[in-house]
PDB file of C-alpha atoms in Angstrom:
ATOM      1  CA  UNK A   1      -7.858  -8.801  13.747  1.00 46.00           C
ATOM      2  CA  UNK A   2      -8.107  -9.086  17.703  1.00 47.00           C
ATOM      3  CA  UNK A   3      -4.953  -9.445  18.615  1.00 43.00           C
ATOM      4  CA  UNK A   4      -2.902  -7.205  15.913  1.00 48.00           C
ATOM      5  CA  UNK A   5      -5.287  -4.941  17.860  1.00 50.00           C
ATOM      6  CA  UNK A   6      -4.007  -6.245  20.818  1.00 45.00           C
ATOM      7  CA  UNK A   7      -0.030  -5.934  19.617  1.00 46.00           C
ATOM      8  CA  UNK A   8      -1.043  -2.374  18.492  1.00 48.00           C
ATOM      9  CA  UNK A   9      -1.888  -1.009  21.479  1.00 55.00           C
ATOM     10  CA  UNK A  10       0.643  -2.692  23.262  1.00 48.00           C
ATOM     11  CA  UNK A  11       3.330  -1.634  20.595  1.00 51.00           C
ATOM     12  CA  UNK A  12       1.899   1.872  21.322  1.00 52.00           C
ATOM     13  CA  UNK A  13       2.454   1.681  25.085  1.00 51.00           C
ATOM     14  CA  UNK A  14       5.700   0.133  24.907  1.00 48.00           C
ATOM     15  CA  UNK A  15       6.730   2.525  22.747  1.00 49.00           C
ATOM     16  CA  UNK A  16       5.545   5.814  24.999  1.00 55.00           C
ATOM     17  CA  UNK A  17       7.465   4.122  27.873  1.00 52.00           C
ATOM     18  CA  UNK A  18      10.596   3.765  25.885  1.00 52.00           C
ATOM     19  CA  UNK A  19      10.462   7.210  24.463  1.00 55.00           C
ATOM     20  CA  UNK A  20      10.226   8.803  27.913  1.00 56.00           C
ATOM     21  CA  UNK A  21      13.339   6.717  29.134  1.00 50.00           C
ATOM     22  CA  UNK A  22      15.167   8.119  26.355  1.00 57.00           C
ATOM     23  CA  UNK A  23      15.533   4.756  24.650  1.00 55.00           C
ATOM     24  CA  UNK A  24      13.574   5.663  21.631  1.00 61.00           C
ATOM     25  CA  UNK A  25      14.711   8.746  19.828  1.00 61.00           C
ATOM     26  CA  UNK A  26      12.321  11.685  20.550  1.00 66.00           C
ATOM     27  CA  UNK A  27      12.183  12.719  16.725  1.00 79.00           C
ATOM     28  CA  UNK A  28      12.187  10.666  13.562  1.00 84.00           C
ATOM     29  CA  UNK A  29      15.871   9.732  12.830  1.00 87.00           C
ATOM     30  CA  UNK A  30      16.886   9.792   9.201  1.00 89.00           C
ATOM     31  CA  UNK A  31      15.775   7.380   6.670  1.00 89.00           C
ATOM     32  CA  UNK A  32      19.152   6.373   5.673  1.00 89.00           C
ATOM     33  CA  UNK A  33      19.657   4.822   9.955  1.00 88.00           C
ATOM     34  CA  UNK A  34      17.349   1.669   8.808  1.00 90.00           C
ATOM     35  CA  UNK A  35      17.474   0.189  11.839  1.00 87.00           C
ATOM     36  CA  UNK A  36      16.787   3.084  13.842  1.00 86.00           C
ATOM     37  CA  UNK A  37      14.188   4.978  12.074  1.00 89.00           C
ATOM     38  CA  UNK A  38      12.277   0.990  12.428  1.00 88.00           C
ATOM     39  CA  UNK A  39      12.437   1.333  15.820  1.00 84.00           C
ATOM     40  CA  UNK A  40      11.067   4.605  15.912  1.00 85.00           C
ATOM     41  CA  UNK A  41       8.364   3.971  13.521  1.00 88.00           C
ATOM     42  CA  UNK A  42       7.366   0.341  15.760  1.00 83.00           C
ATOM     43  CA  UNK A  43       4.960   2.070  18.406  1.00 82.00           C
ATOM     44  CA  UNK A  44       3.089   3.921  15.248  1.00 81.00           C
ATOM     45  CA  UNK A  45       1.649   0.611  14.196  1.00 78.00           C
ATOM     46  CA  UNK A  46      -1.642   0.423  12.423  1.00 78.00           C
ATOM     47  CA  UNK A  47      -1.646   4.412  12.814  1.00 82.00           C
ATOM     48  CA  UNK A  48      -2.134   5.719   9.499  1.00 89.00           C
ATOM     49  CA  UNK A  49      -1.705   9.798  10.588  1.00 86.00           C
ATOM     50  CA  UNK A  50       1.693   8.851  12.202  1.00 84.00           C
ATOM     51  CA  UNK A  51       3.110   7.271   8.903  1.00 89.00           C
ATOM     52  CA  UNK A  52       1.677   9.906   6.950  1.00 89.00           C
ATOM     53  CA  UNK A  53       3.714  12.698   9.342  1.00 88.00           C
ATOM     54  CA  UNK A  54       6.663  10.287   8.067  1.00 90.00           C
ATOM     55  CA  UNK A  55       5.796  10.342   4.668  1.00 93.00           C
ATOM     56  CA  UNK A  56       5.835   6.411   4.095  1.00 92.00           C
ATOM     57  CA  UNK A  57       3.808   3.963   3.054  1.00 95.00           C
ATOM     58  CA  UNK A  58       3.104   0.418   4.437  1.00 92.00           C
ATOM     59  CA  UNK A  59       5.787  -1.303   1.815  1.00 97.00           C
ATOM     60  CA  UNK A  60       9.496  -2.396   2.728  1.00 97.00           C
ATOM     61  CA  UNK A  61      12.605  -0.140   3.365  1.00 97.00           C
ATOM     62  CA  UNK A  62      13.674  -1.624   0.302  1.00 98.00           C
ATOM     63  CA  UNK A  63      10.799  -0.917  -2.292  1.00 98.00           C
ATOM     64  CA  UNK A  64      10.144   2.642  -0.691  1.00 98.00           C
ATOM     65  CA  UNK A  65      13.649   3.759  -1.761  1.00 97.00           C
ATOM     66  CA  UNK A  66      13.391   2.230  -5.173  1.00 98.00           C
ATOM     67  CA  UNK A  67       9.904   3.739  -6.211  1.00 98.00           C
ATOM     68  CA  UNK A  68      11.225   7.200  -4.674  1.00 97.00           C
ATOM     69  CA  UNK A  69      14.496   6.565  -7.175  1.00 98.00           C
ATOM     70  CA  UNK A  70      12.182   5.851  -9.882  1.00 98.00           C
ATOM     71  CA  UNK A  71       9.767   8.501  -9.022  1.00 98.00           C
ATOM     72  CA  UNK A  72      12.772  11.027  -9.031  1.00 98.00           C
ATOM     73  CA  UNK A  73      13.926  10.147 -12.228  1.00 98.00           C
ATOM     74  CA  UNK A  74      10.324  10.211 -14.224  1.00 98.00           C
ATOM     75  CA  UNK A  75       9.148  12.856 -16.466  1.00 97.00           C
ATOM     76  CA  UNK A  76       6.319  14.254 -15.626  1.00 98.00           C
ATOM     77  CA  UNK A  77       3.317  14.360 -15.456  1.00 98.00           C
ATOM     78  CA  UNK A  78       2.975  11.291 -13.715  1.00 98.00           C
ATOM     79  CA  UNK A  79      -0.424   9.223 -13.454  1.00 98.00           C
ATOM     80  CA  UNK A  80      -0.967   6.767 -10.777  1.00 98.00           C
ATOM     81  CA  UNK A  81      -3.752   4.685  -9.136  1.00 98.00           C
ATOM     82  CA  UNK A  82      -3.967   2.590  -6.289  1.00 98.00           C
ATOM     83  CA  UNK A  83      -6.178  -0.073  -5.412  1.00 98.00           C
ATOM     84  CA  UNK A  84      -6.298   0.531  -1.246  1.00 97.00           C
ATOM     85  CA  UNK A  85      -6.001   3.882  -0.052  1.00 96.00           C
ATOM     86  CA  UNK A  86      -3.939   4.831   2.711  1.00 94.00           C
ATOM     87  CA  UNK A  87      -0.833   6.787   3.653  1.00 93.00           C
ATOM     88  CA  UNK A  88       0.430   5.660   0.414  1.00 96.00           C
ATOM     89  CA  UNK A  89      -1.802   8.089  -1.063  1.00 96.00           C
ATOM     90  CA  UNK A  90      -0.519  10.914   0.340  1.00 95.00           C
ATOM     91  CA  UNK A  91       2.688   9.385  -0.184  1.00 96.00           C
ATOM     92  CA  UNK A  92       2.089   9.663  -4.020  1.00 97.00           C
ATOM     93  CA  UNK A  93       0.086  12.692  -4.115  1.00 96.00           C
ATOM     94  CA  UNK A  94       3.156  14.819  -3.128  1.00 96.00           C
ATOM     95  CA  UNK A  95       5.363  13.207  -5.891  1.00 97.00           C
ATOM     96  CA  UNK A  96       2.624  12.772  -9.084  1.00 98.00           C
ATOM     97  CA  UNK A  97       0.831  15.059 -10.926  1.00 98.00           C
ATOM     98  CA  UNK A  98      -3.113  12.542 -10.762  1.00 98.00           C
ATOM     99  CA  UNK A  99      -3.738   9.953  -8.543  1.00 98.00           C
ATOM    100  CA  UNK A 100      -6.634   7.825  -8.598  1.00 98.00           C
ATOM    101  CA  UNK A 101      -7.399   5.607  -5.586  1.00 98.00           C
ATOM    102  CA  UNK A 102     -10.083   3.200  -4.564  1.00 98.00           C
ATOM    103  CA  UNK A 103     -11.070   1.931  -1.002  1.00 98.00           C
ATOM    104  CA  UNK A 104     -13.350  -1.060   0.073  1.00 97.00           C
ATOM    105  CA  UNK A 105     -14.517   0.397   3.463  1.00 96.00           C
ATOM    106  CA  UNK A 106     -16.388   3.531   3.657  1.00 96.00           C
ATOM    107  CA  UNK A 107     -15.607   4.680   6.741  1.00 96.00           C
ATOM    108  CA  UNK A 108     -11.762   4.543   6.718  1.00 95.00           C
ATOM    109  CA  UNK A 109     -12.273   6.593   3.834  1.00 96.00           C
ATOM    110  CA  UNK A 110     -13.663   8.874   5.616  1.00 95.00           C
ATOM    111  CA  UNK A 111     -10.987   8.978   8.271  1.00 94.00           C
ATOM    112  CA  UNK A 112      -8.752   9.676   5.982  1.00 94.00           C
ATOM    113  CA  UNK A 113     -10.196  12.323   4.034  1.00 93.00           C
ATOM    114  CA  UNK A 114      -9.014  14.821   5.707  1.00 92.00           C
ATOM    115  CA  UNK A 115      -5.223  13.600   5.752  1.00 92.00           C
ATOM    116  CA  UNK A 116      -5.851  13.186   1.463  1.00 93.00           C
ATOM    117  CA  UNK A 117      -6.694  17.055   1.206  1.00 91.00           C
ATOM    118  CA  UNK A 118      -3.883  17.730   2.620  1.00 90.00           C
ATOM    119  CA  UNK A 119      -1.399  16.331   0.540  1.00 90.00           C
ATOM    120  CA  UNK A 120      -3.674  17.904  -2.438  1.00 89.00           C
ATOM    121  CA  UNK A 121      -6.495  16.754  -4.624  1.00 93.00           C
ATOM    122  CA  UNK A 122      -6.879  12.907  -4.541  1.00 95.00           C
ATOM    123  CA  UNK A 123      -9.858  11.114  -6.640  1.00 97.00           C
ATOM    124  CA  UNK A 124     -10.891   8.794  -4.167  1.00 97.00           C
ATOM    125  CA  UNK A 125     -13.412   6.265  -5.285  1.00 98.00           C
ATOM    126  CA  UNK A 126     -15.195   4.240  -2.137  1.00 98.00           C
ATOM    127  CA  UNK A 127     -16.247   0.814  -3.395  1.00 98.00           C
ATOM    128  CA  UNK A 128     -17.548  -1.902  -0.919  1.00 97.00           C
ATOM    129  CA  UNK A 129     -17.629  -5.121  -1.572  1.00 97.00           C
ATOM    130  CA  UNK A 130     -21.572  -6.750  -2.172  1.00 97.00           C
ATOM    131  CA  UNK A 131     -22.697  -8.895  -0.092  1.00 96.00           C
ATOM    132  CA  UNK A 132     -23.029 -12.470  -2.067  1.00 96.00           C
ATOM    133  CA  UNK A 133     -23.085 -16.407  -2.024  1.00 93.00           C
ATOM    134  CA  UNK A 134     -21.528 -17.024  -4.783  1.00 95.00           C
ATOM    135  CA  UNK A 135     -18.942 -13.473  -5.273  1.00 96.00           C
ATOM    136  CA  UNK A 136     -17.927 -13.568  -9.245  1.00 97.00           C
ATOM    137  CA  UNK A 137     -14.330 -12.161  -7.341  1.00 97.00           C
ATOM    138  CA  UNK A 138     -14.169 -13.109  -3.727  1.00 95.00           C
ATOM    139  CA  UNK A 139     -11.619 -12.405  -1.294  1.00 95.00           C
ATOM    140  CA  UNK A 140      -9.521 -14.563   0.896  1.00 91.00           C
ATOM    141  CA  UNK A 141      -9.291 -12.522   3.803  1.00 90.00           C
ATOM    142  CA  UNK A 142     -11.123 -13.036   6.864  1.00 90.00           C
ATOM    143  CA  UNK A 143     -14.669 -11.537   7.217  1.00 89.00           C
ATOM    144  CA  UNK A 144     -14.969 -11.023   3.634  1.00 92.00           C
ATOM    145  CA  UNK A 145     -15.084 -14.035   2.425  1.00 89.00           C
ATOM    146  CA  UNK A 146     -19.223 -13.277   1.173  1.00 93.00           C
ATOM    147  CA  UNK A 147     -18.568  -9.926  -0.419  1.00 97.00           C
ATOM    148  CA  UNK A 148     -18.400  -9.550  -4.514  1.00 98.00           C
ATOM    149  CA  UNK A 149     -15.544  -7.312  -5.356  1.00 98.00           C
ATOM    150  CA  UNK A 150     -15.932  -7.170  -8.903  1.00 98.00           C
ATOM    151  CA  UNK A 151     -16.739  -3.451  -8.555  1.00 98.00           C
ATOM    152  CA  UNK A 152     -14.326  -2.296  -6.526  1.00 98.00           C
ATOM    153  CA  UNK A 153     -11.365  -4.502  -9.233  1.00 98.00           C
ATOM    154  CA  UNK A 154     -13.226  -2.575 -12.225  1.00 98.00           C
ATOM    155  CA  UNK A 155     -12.566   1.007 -11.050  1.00 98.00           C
ATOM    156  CA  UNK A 156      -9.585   1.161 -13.238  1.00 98.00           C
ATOM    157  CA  UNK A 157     -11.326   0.501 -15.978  1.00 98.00           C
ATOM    158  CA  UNK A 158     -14.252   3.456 -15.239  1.00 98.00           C
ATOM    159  CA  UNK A 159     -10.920   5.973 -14.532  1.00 98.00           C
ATOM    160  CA  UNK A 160      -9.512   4.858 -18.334  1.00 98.00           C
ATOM    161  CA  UNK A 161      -5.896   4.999 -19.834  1.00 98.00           C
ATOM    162  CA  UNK A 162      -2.552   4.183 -18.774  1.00 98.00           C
ATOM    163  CA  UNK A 163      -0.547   4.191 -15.563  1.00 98.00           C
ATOM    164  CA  UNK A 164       2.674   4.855 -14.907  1.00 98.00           C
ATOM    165  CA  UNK A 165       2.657   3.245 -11.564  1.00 98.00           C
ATOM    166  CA  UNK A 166      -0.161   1.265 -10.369  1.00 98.00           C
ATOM    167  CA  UNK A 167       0.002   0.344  -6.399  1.00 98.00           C
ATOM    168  CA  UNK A 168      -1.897  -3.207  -5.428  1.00 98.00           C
ATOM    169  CA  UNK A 169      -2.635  -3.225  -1.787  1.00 97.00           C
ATOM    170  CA  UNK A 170      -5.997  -3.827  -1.415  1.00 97.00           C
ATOM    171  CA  UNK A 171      -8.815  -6.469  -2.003  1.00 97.00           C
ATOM    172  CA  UNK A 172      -9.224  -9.387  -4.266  1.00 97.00           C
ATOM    173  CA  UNK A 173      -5.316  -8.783  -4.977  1.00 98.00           C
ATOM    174  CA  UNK A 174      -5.344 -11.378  -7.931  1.00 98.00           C
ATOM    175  CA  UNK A 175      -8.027 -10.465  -9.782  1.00 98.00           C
ATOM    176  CA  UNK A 176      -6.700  -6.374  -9.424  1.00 98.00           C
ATOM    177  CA  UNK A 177      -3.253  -7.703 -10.846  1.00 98.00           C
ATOM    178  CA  UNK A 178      -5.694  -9.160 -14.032  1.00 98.00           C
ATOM    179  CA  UNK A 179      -7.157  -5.739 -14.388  1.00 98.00           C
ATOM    180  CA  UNK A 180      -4.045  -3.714 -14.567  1.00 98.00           C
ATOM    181  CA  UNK A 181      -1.516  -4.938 -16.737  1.00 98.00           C
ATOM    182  CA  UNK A 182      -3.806  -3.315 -19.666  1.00 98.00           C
ATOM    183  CA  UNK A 183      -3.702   0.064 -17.914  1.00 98.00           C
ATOM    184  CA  UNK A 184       0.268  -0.485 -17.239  1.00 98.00           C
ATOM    185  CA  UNK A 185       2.251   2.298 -19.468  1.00 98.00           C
ATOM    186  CA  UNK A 186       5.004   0.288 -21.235  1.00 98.00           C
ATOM    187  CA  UNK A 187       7.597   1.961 -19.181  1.00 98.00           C
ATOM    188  CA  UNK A 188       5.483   1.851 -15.991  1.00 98.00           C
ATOM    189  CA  UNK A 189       5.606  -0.360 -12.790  1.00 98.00           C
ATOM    190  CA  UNK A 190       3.608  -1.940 -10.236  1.00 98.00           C
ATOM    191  CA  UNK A 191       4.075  -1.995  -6.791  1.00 98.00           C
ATOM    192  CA  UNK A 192       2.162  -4.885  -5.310  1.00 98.00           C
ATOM    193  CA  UNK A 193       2.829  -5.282  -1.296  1.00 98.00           C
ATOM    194  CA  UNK A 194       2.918  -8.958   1.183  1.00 97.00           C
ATOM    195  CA  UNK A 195       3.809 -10.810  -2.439  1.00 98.00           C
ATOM    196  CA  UNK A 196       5.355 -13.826   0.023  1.00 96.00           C
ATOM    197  CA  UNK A 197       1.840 -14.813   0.319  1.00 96.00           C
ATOM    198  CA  UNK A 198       1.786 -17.830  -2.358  1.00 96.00           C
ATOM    199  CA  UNK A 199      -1.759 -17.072  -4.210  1.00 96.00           C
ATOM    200  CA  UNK A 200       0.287 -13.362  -4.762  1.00 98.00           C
ATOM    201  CA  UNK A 201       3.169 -15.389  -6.334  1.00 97.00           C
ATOM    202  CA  UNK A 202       0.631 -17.538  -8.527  1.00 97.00           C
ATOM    203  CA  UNK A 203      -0.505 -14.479 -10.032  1.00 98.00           C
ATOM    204  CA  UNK A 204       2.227 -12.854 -10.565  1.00 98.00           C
ATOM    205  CA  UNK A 205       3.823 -15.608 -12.229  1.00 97.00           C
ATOM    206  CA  UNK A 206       0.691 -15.814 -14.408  1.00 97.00           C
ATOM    207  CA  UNK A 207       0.648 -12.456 -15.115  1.00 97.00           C
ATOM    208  CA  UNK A 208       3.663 -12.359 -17.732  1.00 96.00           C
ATOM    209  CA  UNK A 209       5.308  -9.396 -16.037  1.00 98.00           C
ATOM    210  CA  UNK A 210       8.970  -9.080 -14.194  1.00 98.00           C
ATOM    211  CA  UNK A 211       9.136  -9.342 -10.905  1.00 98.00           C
ATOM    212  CA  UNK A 212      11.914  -7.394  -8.742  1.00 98.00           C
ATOM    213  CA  UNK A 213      11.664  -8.706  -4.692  1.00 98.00           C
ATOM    214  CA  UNK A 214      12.173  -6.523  -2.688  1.00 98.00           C
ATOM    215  CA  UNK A 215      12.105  -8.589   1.452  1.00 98.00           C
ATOM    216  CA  UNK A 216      13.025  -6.931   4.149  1.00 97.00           C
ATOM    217  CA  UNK A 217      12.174  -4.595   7.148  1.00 94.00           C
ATOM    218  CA  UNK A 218       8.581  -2.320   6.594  1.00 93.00           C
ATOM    219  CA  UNK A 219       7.917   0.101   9.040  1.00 93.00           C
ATOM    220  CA  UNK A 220       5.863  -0.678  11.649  1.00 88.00           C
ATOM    221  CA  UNK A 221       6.022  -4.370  11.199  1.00 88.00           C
ATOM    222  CA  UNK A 222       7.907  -6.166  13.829  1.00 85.00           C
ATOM    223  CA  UNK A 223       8.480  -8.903  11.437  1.00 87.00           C
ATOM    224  CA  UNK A 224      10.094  -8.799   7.518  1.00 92.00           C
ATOM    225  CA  UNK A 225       7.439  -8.645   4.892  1.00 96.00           C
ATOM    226  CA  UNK A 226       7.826  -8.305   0.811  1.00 98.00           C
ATOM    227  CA  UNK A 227       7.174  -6.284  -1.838  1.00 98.00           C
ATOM    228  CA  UNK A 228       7.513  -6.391  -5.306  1.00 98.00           C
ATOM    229  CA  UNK A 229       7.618  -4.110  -7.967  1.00 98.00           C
ATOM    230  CA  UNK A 230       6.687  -5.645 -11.508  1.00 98.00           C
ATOM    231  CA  UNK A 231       7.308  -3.981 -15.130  1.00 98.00           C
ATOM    232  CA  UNK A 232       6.679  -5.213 -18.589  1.00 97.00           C
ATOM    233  CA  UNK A 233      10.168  -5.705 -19.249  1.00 91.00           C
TER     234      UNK A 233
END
């Protein structure tokens, strides 16, 4: 976590410098210019406002334009819920009609509040992990290794019903894959983000569901990432 603070910062520097020699575009260029809206968005790493002035979330080029196709397309109302809260949220607030979102650490929810009720009304369910020995669903990433997130995974099943898109980008991955093929409308999808990591691609392949791969440039990432969107069908 040290040094992507580290590259942050200096990615934010960088980028200042660059933009006041004219070598960065001044203003966002269009979506479409992949290359050069990346650049743009490279110095806005880890900052959450900036990418929610763009209107993006953290996924690739690639799935972004898909889910906004499929978004388009769907009749509404449209129900969603994300495990990970973000500017992905505000993302989806703009284009559904109910979003339901829940968030391990308290107080990036609160940072983001304020962003959220801006975009509209958000259900926004905070949901730490419990401190544990022997977590009944543990996490794999660093620092949380003795934290329980069987709470925060169950959410979906306190909010009730069927999805139409269900967005995976938060902790305990796996076990939140588990928990939402049952609330998956027939029709619906899942976007589930980094699925190069290989105890992603376990689950998924255990999960019974079709997986589209979608690798390529993200914004903000200086590196290509994946991720997939999975359906029933």
């Amino acid at each position: 976590m040290a040094l992507k603070n580290v590259y942050a910062k200096a990615a934010q520097t960088v980028g200042k410098g660059l933009t006041s020699a004219r070598l960065l575009p001044a203003t966002v260029p269009p979506r479409d210019a992949r290359l050069r809206h990346w650049a743009f968005t490279l110095p806005r790493v880890h900052d959450v406002r900036a990418m929610n002035e763009l209107d993006m979330p953290w996924w690739t080029y690639r799935a972004i334009s898909y889910v906004d196709a499929w978004l388009s397309a769907r009749p509404h109302p449209i129900r969603a819920f994300e495990y990970g809260s973000g500017a992905s949220t505000a993302y989806l607030r703009r284009r559904v009609d109910e979003i339901h979102s829940v968030e391990n650490h308290q107080g990036f929810a609160d940072f983001i509040a304020p962003m959220l009720a801006e975009a509209g009304e958000v259900d926004l369910t905070v949901r730490e992990g419990v401190p544990s020995q022997h977590p009944v669903i543990g996490s794999h990433k660093p620092g949380y290794e003795n934290q329980d997130f069987a709470d925060y995974v169950a959410v979906i099943d306190e909010v009730g019903g069927l999805f139409d898109l269900i967005v995976i980008d938060g902790r305990a991955r796996e076990a939140c894959l588990e928990r939402a093929v049952p609330h998956l409308a027939d029709d619906g999808i899942i976007v589930f983000d980094n699925t190069h990591r290989a105890r992603y691609k376990e689950a998924i392949a255990k999960s019974g569901l079709h997986e589209r791969r979608m690798f390529g440039l993200t914004p903000t990432l200086p590196y290509p990432d994946q991720t997939s969107i999975l359906t029933k069908d």
